[in-house]
Tab-separated table of C-alpha atoms in Angstrom:
chain	number	residue	atom	x	y	z
A	126	MET	CA	-2.394	53.736	-26.149
A	127	LYS	CA	-3.200	50.341	-27.650
A	128	ILE	CA	-0.239	48.856	-25.830
A	129	VAL	CA	-1.456	50.273	-22.544
A	130	ASN	CA	-4.885	48.761	-23.155
A	131	LYS	CA	-3.373	45.405	-23.953
A	132	LEU	CA	-1.220	45.547	-20.863
A	133	LEU	CA	-4.213	46.443	-18.733
A	134	ALA	CA	-6.193	43.576	-20.217
A	135	LEU	CA	-3.320	41.177	-19.542
A	136	LEU	CA	-3.012	42.442	-15.992
A	137	PHE	CA	-6.737	42.014	-15.477
A	138	VAL	CA	-6.688	38.456	-16.814
A	139	THR	CA	-3.686	37.395	-14.717
A	140	THR	CA	-5.146	38.829	-11.514
A	141	LEU	CA	-8.448	37.160	-12.252
A	142	PHE	CA	-6.753	33.787	-12.781
A	143	GLY	CA	-4.633	34.314	-9.689
A	144	ALA	CA	-7.723	35.065	-7.641
A	145	LEU	CA	-9.564	32.037	-9.025
A	146	ASN	CA	-6.590	29.811	-8.286
A	147	SER	CA	-6.292	31.015	-4.735
A	148	ILE	CA	-10.000	30.375	-4.189
A	149	ASN	CA	-9.539	26.844	-5.413
A	150	ALA	CA	-6.525	26.325	-3.198
A	151	GLN	CA	-8.275	27.875	-0.218
A	152	GLY	CA	-11.257	25.616	-0.525
A	153	LYS	CA	-9.603	22.239	-0.075
A	154	TYR	CA	-8.600	20.714	3.238
A	155	ILE	CA	-7.215	17.196	3.381
A	156	ASP	CA	-6.327	14.627	6.012
A	157	LYS	CA	-4.449	11.583	4.724
A	158	LYS	CA	-4.024	10.021	8.135
A	159	GLY	CA	-7.504	10.303	9.576
A	160	LYS	CA	-8.598	7.859	12.249
A	161	ILE	CA	-11.681	5.675	12.339
A	162	ASN	CA	-12.467	3.272	15.168
A	163	PHE	CA	-15.342	0.908	15.318
A	164	GLU	CA	-16.557	-1.059	18.256
A	165	ALA	CA	-19.080	-3.890	18.341
A	166	SER	CA	-18.154	-5.382	21.712
A	167	GLU	CA	-20.537	-7.176	24.024
A	168	LYS	CA	-19.967	-7.321	27.743
A	169	LEU	CA	-18.168	-10.440	29.066
A	170	PHE	CA	-16.891	-11.337	25.604
A	171	GLU	CA	-13.667	-10.527	23.844
A	172	PRO	CA	-13.743	-6.904	22.586
A	173	VAL	CA	-14.706	-6.628	18.917
A	174	LYS	CA	-13.012	-3.461	17.768
A	175	ALA	CA	-10.596	-2.179	15.201
A	176	LYS	CA	-8.900	1.000	14.167
A	177	ASN	CA	-7.812	2.478	10.887
A	178	GLU	CA	-5.244	5.246	11.050
A	179	SER	CA	-4.867	6.031	7.373
A	180	VAL	CA	-8.293	7.264	6.401
A	181	THR	CA	-8.565	9.988	3.767
A	182	ALA	CA	-10.882	12.923	4.404
A	183	ILE	CA	-11.411	15.975	2.210
A	184	ILE	CA	-13.490	19.079	2.884
A	185	ASN	CA	-14.254	21.777	0.405
A	186	THR	CA	-14.853	24.847	2.564
A	187	GLU	CA	-16.406	26.732	-0.348
A	188	THR	CA	-19.146	24.198	-0.977
A	189	SER	CA	-19.215	22.528	2.500
A	190	GLU	CA	-18.845	19.159	0.801
A	191	ILE	CA	-17.076	16.401	2.667
A	192	ALA	CA	-15.749	13.086	1.384
A	193	SER	CA	-13.958	10.298	3.176
A	194	LEU	CA	-12.486	6.946	2.197
A	195	ALA	CA	-11.309	4.053	4.361
A	196	LEU	CA	-9.619	0.956	3.007
A	197	MET	CA	-10.930	-2.177	4.712
A	198	LYS	CA	-7.535	-3.870	4.890
A	199	SER	CA	-6.256	-0.919	6.913
A	200	PHE	CA	-8.546	-1.793	9.825
A	201	ARG	CA	-6.328	-3.438	12.403
A	202	PHE	CA	-7.584	-5.722	15.165
A	203	LYS	CA	-5.678	-6.830	18.221
A	204	ASN	CA	-6.629	-10.413	17.440
A	205	SER	CA	-5.312	-11.562	14.061
A	206	LEU	CA	-7.989	-14.235	13.685
A	207	MET	CA	-10.701	-11.624	14.187
A	208	GLU	CA	-9.036	-9.464	11.534
A	209	GLU	CA	-9.044	-12.413	9.156
A	210	HIS	CA	-12.733	-13.132	9.779
A	211	PHE	CA	-13.607	-9.453	9.380
A	212	ASN	CA	-11.909	-9.350	5.980
A	213	GLU	CA	-12.881	-12.757	4.662
A	214	ASN	CA	-16.312	-13.540	6.088
A	215	TYR	CA	-17.996	-10.275	6.999
A	216	ILE	CA	-16.678	-7.411	4.883
A	217	GLU	CA	-15.340	-9.526	2.002
A	218	SER	CA	-12.617	-6.984	1.417
A	219	GLU	CA	-11.351	-8.671	-1.745
A	220	LEU	CA	-14.684	-7.835	-3.362
A	221	TYR	CA	-15.372	-4.607	-1.501
A	222	PRO	CA	-12.012	-3.129	-0.531
A	223	LYS	CA	-13.230	0.251	0.713
A	224	ALA	CA	-15.895	2.273	2.461
A	225	THR	CA	-16.708	5.767	1.236
A	226	PHE	CA	-18.682	8.621	2.701
A	227	LYS	CA	-19.949	11.573	0.701
A	228	GLY	CA	-21.899	14.324	2.318
A	229	LYS	CA	-22.388	17.925	3.209
A	230	LEU	CA	-21.815	20.013	6.307
A	231	LEU	CA	-24.969	21.943	7.166
A	232	ASP	CA	-24.760	25.639	8.041
A	233	PHE	CA	-20.995	25.481	7.842
A	234	ASN	CA	-19.213	28.783	7.516
A	235	PHE	CA	-15.489	28.278	7.483
A	236	SER	CA	-14.642	31.938	8.026
A	237	LYS	CA	-16.682	31.958	11.236
A	238	LEU	CA	-15.068	28.811	12.605
A	239	THR	CA	-13.061	29.525	15.752
A	240	GLU	CA	-10.557	27.799	17.994
A	241	LYS	CA	-13.326	27.310	20.527
A	242	GLY	CA	-15.168	25.211	18.029
A	243	GLU	CA	-18.777	24.450	17.388
A	244	LYS	CA	-21.202	21.650	16.683
A	245	ILE	CA	-21.961	21.166	13.035
A	246	ALA	CA	-24.448	18.763	11.505
A	247	VAL	CA	-23.417	16.567	8.621
A	248	GLU	CA	-25.586	14.551	6.272
A	249	GLY	CA	-24.464	12.082	3.711
A	250	THR	CA	-24.243	8.579	2.386
A	251	LEU	CA	-21.984	5.797	3.562
A	252	GLU	CA	-21.272	3.145	0.975
A	253	LEU	CA	-19.927	-0.252	1.927
A	254	ARG	CA	-20.243	-3.668	0.312
A	255	GLY	CA	-22.284	-2.144	-2.491
A	256	HIS	CA	-24.933	-0.932	-0.044
A	257	LYS	CA	-25.759	2.677	0.732
A	258	LYS	CA	-26.841	4.004	4.089
A	259	SER	CA	-27.831	7.575	4.941
A	260	ILE	CA	-25.900	8.983	7.851
A	261	SER	CA	-26.619	12.165	9.752
A	262	THR	CA	-24.741	13.119	12.847
A	263	ILE	CA	-23.277	16.044	14.768
A	264	LEU	CA	-19.594	16.869	14.518
A	265	ASP	CA	-17.314	18.727	16.897
A	266	VAL	CA	-15.353	21.061	14.680
A	267	TYR	CA	-12.711	23.634	15.489
A	268	LYS	CA	-9.948	25.515	13.766
A	269	SER	CA	-6.454	25.512	15.243
A	270	SER	CA	-4.307	28.635	15.404
A	271	ASP	CA	-2.205	27.344	12.485
A	272	GLY	CA	-5.305	27.029	10.319
A	273	LYS	CA	-6.012	23.287	10.500
A	274	ILE	CA	-9.555	21.987	10.830
A	275	PHE	CA	-10.133	19.416	13.572
A	276	MET	CA	-13.228	17.295	13.333
A	277	LYS	CA	-14.597	14.538	15.526
A	278	GLY	CA	-17.818	12.587	15.550
A	279	SER	CA	-19.509	9.232	15.608
A	280	PHE	CA	-22.514	7.347	14.313
A	281	LYS	CA	-24.105	3.934	14.593
A	282	VAL	CA	-24.686	1.312	11.938
A	283	THR	CA	-25.920	-2.259	11.995
A	284	PRO	CA	-24.627	-5.299	10.095
A	285	GLN	CA	-28.032	-5.471	8.325
A	286	ASP	CA	-27.459	-2.016	6.833
A	287	PHE	CA	-24.831	-3.601	4.613
A	288	ALA	CA	-26.334	-7.085	4.379
A	289	ILE	CA	-23.642	-8.586	6.580
A	290	GLU	CA	-24.796	-11.847	8.012
A	291	ILE	CA	-23.529	-12.733	11.475
A	292	PRO	CA	-23.505	-16.525	12.037
A	293	SER	CA	-25.667	-17.603	14.996
A	294	ILE	CA	-22.664	-19.116	16.777
A	295	VAL	CA	-21.093	-15.680	17.332
A	296	ARG	CA	-24.288	-13.619	17.285
A	297	ASN	CA	-24.315	-12.852	20.993
A	298	LYS	CA	-20.633	-11.933	20.964
A	299	ILE	CA	-21.107	-9.116	18.472
A	300	ALA	CA	-23.151	-6.033	19.319
A	301	LYS	CA	-26.343	-5.394	17.349
A	302	GLU	CA	-25.277	-1.797	16.812
A	303	ILE	CA	-21.761	-0.859	15.829
A	304	LEU	CA	-20.357	2.439	16.990
A	305	VAL	CA	-18.141	4.102	14.407
A	306	SER	CA	-16.111	7.080	15.592
A	307	PHE	CA	-13.750	9.233	13.605
A	308	ASP	CA	-11.153	11.888	14.187
A	309	PHE	CA	-9.805	14.033	11.343
A	310	LYS	CA	-7.173	16.737	11.245
A	311	LEU	CA	-7.400	18.504	7.911
A	312	SER	CA	-4.728	20.766	6.497
A	313	LYS	CA	-5.002	23.256	3.718
A	314	GLN	CA	-3.793	22.075	0.345
B	280	MET	CA	-2.170	-50.815	38.168
B	281	LYS	CA	0.141	-48.010	39.201
B	282	LYS	CA	1.815	-48.174	35.823
B	283	LYS	CA	-1.560	-47.757	34.046
B	284	ILE	CA	-2.440	-44.717	36.119
B	285	GLY	CA	0.979	-43.284	35.369
B	286	ILE	CA	0.476	-43.735	31.632
B	287	LEU	CA	-3.023	-42.242	31.828
B	288	VAL	CA	-1.781	-39.183	33.710
B	289	THR	CA	1.041	-38.697	31.202
B	290	ILE	CA	-1.393	-38.923	28.267
B	291	LEU	CA	-3.738	-36.497	29.992
B	292	ILE	CA	-0.967	-33.981	30.611
B	293	PHE	CA	0.267	-34.226	27.031
B	294	SER	CA	-3.203	-33.819	25.546
B	295	LEU	CA	-3.799	-30.791	27.778
B	296	ILE	CA	-0.576	-29.213	26.553
B	297	ALA	CA	-1.464	-30.052	22.945
B	298	ALA	CA	-4.974	-28.611	23.344
B	299	THR	CA	-3.589	-25.410	24.853
B	300	LEU	CA	-1.076	-25.045	22.022
B	301	VAL	CA	-3.728	-25.604	19.358
B	302	TYR	CA	-6.084	-23.153	21.061
B	303	ASP	CA	-3.362	-20.570	21.385
B	304	TYR	CA	-2.285	-21.058	17.774
B	305	THR	CA	-5.840	-20.649	16.484
B	306	PHE	CA	-7.143	-17.844	18.624
B	307	ASN	CA	-4.089	-15.890	19.659
B	308	SER	CA	-1.846	-16.322	16.650
B	309	GLU	CA	0.465	-13.469	15.842
B	310	HIS	CA	-0.220	-10.987	13.095
B	311	ARG	CA	1.613	-11.460	9.815
B	312	ASN	CA	5.132	-10.172	9.840
B	313	ILE	CA	5.370	-8.372	6.504
B	314	THR	CA	9.067	-7.582	6.991
B	315	GLU	CA	9.906	-11.264	7.085
B	316	GLU	CA	7.754	-12.268	4.126
B	317	ASP	CA	9.222	-12.319	0.641
B	318	ALA	CA	7.689	-10.012	-1.915
B	319	SER	CA	5.635	-11.875	-4.514
B	320	ILE	CA	5.815	-9.110	-7.123
B	321	SER	CA	8.200	-6.260	-7.892
B	322	ILE	CA	6.713	-3.315	-9.763
B	323	SER	CA	7.192	0.405	-10.439
B	324	ALA	CA	4.927	2.915	-8.693
B	325	ASN	CA	3.801	4.167	-12.093
B	326	GLU	CA	2.791	0.719	-13.350
B	327	LEU	CA	1.033	-0.167	-10.082
B	328	LEU	CA	-1.129	2.954	-10.143
B	329	SER	CA	-1.979	2.602	-13.823
B	330	GLN	CA	-3.126	-0.985	-13.286
B	331	PHE	CA	-5.457	0.124	-10.483
B	332	GLN	CA	-6.787	3.025	-12.546
B	333	LYS	CA	-7.318	0.873	-15.614
B	334	ASP	CA	-9.175	-1.961	-13.898
B	335	GLU	CA	-9.513	-1.659	-10.155
B	336	ASN	CA	-11.231	-5.013	-9.642
B	337	SER	CA	-8.600	-7.087	-11.372
B	338	ALA	CA	-5.749	-5.098	-9.795
B	339	THR	CA	-7.383	-5.682	-6.404
B	340	THR	CA	-7.464	-9.407	-7.070
B	341	ILE	CA	-3.789	-9.381	-8.025
B	342	TYR	CA	-2.344	-7.078	-5.366
B	343	LEU	CA	-4.652	-6.761	-2.342
B	344	ASP	CA	-3.061	-8.048	0.856
B	345	LYS	CA	0.030	-9.221	-1.080
B	346	VAL	CA	3.534	-8.333	-0.053
B	347	ILE	CA	4.997	-6.393	-2.968
B	348	GLU	CA	8.090	-4.391	-3.840
B	349	VAL	CA	7.510	-0.959	-5.322
B	350	ILE	CA	10.136	1.194	-6.977
B	351	GLY	CA	9.782	4.919	-7.397
B	352	LYS	CA	11.064	8.400	-6.727
B	353	ILE	CA	10.319	9.944	-3.339
B	354	THR	CA	8.096	12.953	-3.932
B	355	GLU	CA	6.972	13.600	-0.381
B	356	VAL	CA	8.039	12.610	3.120
B	357	GLU	CA	5.414	12.693	5.832
B	358	ALA	CA	5.460	11.900	9.532
B	359	SER	CA	5.120	8.149	9.106
B	360	SER	CA	4.998	7.595	5.382
B	361	ILE	CA	6.645	8.378	2.081
B	362	ILE	CA	5.049	8.997	-1.280
B	363	LEU	CA	6.524	7.596	-4.476
B	364	ASN	CA	5.989	9.462	-7.778
B	365	ASN	CA	2.858	11.084	-6.247
B	366	GLN	CA	1.308	7.708	-7.073
B	367	VAL	CA	1.946	5.336	-4.187
B	368	GLU	CA	1.753	6.071	-0.497
B	369	ALA	CA	3.794	3.761	1.717
B	370	GLU	CA	3.196	3.791	5.438
B	371	LEU	CA	6.514	2.848	7.022
B	372	LEU	CA	6.901	0.508	9.979
B	373	LYS	CA	9.756	2.614	11.266
B	374	LEU	CA	9.774	6.365	11.104
B	375	PRO	CA	11.530	7.579	7.967
B	376	ASN	CA	15.279	7.584	8.442
B	377	LYS	CA	16.579	10.933	7.232
B	378	HIS	CA	19.646	9.369	5.613
B	379	LYS	CA	17.576	6.996	3.537
B	380	VAL	CA	14.779	9.248	2.405
B	381	ASP	CA	16.203	12.086	0.386
B	382	LEU	CA	13.511	13.760	-1.638
B	383	LYS	CA	13.778	12.924	-5.328
B	384	SER	CA	15.926	9.866	-4.700
B	385	PHE	CA	14.838	6.491	-6.022
B	386	VAL	CA	13.957	3.811	-3.511
B	387	LYS	CA	12.575	0.324	-3.363
B	388	ILE	CA	10.079	-0.386	-0.626
B	389	LYS	CA	8.497	-3.617	0.487
B	390	GLY	CA	5.063	-3.692	2.086
B	391	ARG	CA	1.504	-4.928	1.972
B	392	CYS	CA	-0.835	-3.494	-0.644
B	393	VAL	CA	-4.085	-2.356	0.999
B	394	GLY	CA	-5.840	-0.927	-2.046
B	395	TYR	CA	-6.576	2.112	-4.165
B	396	ASP	CA	-7.693	5.438	-2.724
B	397	GLU	CA	-9.576	7.327	-5.433
B	398	LEU	CA	-9.806	10.518	-3.359
B	399	LEU	CA	-6.018	10.822	-3.298
B	400	GLU	CA	-5.610	8.910	-6.565
B	401	MET	CA	-2.939	6.793	-4.924
B	402	VAL	CA	-2.303	3.134	-4.215
B	403	LYS	CA	-1.691	2.511	-0.529
B	404	ILE	CA	0.920	0.251	1.006
B	405	ASP	CA	1.240	-0.402	4.721
B	406	GLN	CA	3.837	-1.973	7.044
B	407	ALA	CA	6.494	-0.942	4.555
B	408	THR	CA	10.259	-1.029	4.899
B	409	ILE	CA	12.798	0.680	2.677
B	410	GLN	CA	14.924	-1.973	1.007
């Protein structure tokens, strides 16, 4: 009888751990090749834009937390001189090599997410060059038939938000507001 | 008189060409070609990651934007990148060649270090080629 009890206890413990593990595994969705574009172009001048196609994004569907990280050196410009100025004069990527976002999806219920998709609000903090800026925006989110989460959105920032000084000589060639758009495809881990 | 005008015109033409070349060189210069640059440092994936995790600032100063060679075991092959030792992610210039990227085999890659991703806990390399 004792042996049966022990066996039952063991069975209980293993199922419990199994269940806990699967919850953990279910909760995490990752994109290692997320895309972020930013555009600060002014009409009549050379486009000021860049894209980064290796952004990391992680969602925990249990807690609705979202985190994202973009390395500054991974932003590619068409014009190499512009890329150099971006890294050396404006972002100072040697000192501040990355931008991070940490936030939360509001009223997000993963199990109710469909292939048709829905609009979901996100709130969080963007950190860049040692400065923090609150971001809140609306995302387009849907789930594909193979269980991936697709997520798109955008928000605006200004150079002042991160204490980036634009020299007067190029001031009218760079937009006052910079549009940052992102596109993530997250797979279950 | 005619000779002077001739000389003037020639100088003008040459300075125009020179100005155009300088302008083009400054404002439309090509991006770096990482494949053609020599690696400044050769290091194992393990050592590279541990340096970033120990002191990210000093590792950034040493490796950021540098062309480096990294040696490690392929632990994952993705659409456009390979992962060494689960520690270094190298985005390849050319799509992974099946013959060269056997899982678990050791490779040496050359590419540009773009920094440390603490969400993935990996060092990232871009424009990489398998050596």
